[in-house]
Coordinates of C-alpha atoms and ligand atoms in Angstrom, one line a residue:
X1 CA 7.8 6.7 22.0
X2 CA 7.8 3.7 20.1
X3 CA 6.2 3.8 16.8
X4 CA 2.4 2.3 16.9
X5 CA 3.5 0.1 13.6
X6 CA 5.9 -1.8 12.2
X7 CA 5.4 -2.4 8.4
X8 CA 3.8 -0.9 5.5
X9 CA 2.4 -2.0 2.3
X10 CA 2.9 0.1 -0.7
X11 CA 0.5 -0.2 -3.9
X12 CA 2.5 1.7 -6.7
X13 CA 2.7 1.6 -10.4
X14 CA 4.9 -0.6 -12.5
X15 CA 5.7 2.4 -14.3
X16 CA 6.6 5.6 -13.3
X17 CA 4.1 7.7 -14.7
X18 CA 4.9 11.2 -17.1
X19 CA 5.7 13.6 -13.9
X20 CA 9.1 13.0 -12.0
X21 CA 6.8 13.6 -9.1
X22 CA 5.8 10.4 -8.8
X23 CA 9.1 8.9 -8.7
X24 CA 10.1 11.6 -6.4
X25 CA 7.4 10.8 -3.8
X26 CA 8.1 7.4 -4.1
X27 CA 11.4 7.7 -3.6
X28 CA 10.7 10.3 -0.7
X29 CA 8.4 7.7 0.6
X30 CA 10.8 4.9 0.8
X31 CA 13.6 6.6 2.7
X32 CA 11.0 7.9 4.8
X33 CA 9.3 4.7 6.0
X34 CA 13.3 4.0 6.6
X35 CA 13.8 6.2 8.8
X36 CA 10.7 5.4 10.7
X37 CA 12.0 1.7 11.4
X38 CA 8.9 0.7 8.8
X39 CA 9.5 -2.5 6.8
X40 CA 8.4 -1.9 3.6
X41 CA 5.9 -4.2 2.1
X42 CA 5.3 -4.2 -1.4
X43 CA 4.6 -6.4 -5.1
X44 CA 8.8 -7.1 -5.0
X45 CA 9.0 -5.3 -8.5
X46 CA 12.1 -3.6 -9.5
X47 CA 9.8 -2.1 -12.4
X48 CA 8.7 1.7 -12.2
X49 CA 7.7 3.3 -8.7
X50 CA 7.9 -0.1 -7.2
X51 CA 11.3 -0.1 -7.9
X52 CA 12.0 3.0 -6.8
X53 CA 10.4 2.7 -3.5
X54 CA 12.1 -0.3 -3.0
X55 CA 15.2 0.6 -3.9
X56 CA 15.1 3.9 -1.7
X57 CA 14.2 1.9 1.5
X58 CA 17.0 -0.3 1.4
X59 CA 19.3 2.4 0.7
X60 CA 18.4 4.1 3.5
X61 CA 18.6 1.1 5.8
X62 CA 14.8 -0.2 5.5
X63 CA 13.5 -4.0 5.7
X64 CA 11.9 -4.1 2.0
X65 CA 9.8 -7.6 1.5
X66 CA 8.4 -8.3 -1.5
X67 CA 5.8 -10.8 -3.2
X68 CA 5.5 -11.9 -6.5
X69 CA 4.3 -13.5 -8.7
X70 CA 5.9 -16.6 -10.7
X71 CA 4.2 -14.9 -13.4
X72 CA 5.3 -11.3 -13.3
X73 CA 9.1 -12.3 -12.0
X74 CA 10.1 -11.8 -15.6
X75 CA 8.1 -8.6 -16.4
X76 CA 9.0 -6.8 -13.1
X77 CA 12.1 -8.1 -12.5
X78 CA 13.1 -7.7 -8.4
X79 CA 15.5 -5.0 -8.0
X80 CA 19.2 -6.8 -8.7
X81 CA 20.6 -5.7 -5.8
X82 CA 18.1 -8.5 -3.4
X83 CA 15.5 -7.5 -1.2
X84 CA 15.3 -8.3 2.7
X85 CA 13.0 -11.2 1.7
X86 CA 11.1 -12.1 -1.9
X87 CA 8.7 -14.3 -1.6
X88 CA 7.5 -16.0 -5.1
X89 CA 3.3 -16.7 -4.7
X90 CA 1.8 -18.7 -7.2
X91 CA -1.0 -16.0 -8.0
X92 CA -2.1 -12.4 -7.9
X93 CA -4.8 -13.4 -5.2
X94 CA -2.2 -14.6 -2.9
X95 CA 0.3 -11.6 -3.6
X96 CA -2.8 -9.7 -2.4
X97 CA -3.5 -11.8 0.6
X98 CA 0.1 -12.2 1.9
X99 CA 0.6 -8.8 1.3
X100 CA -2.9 -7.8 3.5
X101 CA -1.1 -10.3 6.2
X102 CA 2.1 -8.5 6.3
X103 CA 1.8 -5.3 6.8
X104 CA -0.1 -2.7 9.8
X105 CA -1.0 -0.2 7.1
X106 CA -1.5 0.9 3.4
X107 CA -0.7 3.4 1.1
X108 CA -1.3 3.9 -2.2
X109 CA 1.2 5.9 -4.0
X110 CA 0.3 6.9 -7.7
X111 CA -0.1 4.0 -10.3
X112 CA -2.2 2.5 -12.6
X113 CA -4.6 -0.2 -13.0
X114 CA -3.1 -2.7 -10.9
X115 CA -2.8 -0.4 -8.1
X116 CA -6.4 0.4 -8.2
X117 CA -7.0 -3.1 -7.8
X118 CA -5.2 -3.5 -4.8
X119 CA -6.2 -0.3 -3.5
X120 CA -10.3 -0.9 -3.8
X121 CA -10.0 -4.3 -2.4
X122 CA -8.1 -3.3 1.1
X123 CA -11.2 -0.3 1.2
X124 CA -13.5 -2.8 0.6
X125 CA -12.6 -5.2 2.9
X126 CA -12.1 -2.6 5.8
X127 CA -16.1 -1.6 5.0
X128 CA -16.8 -5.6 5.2
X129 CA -15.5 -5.3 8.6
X130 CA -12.5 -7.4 7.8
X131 CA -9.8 -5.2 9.0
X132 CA -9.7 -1.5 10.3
X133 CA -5.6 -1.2 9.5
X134 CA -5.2 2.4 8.1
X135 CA -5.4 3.0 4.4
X136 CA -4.0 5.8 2.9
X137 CA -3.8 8.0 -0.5
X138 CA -1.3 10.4 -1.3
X139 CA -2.0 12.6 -3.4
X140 CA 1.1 13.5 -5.7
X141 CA -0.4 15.7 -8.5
X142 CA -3.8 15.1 -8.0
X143 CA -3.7 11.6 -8.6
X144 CA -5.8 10.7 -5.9
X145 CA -8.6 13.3 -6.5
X146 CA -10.8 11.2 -9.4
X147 CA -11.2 8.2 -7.3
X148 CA -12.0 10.6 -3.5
X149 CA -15.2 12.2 -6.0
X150 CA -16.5 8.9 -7.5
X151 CA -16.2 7.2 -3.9
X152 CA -18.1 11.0 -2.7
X153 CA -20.6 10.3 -5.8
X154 CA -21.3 6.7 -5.0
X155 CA -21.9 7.6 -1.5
X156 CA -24.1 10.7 -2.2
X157 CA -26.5 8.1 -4.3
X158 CA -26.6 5.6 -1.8
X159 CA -24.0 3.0 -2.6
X160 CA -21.9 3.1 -0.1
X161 CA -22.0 1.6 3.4
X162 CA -21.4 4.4 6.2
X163 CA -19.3 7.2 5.9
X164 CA -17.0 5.8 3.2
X165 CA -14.9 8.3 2.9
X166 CA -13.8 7.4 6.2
X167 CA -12.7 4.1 5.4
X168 CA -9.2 5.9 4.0
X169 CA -7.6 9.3 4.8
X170 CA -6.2 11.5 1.6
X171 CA -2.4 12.8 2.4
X172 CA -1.4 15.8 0.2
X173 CA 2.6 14.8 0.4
X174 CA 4.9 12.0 1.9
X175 CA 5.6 13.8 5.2
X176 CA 2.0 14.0 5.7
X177 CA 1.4 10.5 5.2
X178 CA 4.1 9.7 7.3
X179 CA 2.6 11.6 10.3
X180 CA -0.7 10.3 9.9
X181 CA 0.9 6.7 10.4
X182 CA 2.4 8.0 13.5
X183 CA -1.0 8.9 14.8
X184 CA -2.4 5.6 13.8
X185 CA -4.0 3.9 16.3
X186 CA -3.0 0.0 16.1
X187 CA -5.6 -2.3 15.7
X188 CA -6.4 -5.2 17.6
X189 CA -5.5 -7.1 14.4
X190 CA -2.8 -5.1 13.9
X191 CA -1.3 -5.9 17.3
X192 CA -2.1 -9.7 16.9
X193 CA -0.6 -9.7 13.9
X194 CA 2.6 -8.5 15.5
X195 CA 2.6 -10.8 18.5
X196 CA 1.9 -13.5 16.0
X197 CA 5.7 -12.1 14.6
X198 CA 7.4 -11.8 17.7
Ligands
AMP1 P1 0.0 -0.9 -12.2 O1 -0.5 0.1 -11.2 O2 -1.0 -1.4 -13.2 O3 1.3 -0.6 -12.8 O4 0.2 -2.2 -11.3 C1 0.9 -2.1 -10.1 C2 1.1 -3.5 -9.5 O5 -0.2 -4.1 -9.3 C3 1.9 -4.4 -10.4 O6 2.8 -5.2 -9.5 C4 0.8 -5.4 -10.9 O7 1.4 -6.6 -11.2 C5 -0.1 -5.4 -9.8 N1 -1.5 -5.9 -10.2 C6 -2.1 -5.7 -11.3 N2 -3.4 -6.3 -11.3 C7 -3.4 -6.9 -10.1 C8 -4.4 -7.8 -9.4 N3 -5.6 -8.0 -10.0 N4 -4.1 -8.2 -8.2 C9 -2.9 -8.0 -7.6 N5 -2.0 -7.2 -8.2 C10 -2.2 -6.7 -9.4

């Protein structure tokens, strides 16, 4: 059967964090979206866990865009070896949006500020109603755990809309994350988004 997407975005830190797990799920991850025939979609960094997921899906055959920044080309220099496409954007907002075009589903892997960023703003629009792609954490060494009980604290005092826990599904490890894209239902704007491709 035919997987139900076609590309992934990956929020990820520019660094690579103090636990080789990180890099080891992101390099886990990037072979892995690979082998399912996902492009990878992601900041086009060659910088930290962005480098290393990057740099694992084209080794293992994957379609790897990237976009960046004018900015941040200096700071997180694309991986040397080229990517399958890097497009330059003139600002973060746009990395964001072109990003949110591109790709069927997210994930965030471990990271830092930035990736928080990225990460709250796909949730958020998802509870606006502006997409329902999939949006998913993993959860390499707890990372993820923090931000799942402040968005359970915000939604047990009433600042939430819904169930918004539901608005992004916690994987424990990269296999797991993988099989939950598998299951993924597309969206209608998913599947207009690929036609829109073709
Ligand atoms: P970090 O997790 O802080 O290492 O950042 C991961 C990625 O997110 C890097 O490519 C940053 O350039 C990017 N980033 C940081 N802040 C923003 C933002 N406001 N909008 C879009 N990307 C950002």
């Amino acid at each position: 059967m035919p997987h139900p997407l076609r590309s992934v975005a990956v929020f990820c830190g520019s660094q690579s964090g103090t636990s080789p797990a990180h890099a080891a799920a992101a390099r886990a991850l990037g072979a892995g979206l690979a082998a399912e025939g996902l492009a990878l979609v992601y900041g086009g960094g060659g910088v930290g866990l962005m480098g290393a997921v990057a740099q694992a899906a084209l080794a293992a055959g994957g379609a790897v865009h990237g976009i960046i920044p004018s900015f941040l080309l200096r700071a997180e220099r694309p991986p040397p070896g080229g990517l399958t496409s890097l497009e330059e954007v003139p600002s973060m907002h746009i990395r964001k949006t072109r990003m949110f075009e591109m790709a069927d589903a997210f994930i965030a892997l471990s990271g830092g500020l930035g990736t928080l960023d990225e990460l709250v703003e796909i949730i958020t629009w998802r509870q606006l109603g502006l997409h329902d792609k999939p949006v998913l954490l993993l959860d390499i060494e707890g990372w993820a755990q923090p931000f799942v009980a402040l968005v359970q604290a915000m939604t047990q005092q009433g600042f939430v809309y819904g169930a918004g826990r539901q608005l992004f599904q916690v994987a424990p490890g990269v296999e797991d994350a993988l099989a939950l894209l598998r299951a993924a239902a597309p969206s209608n704007q998913a599947l207009a988004s690929q036609a829109a491709r073709l």
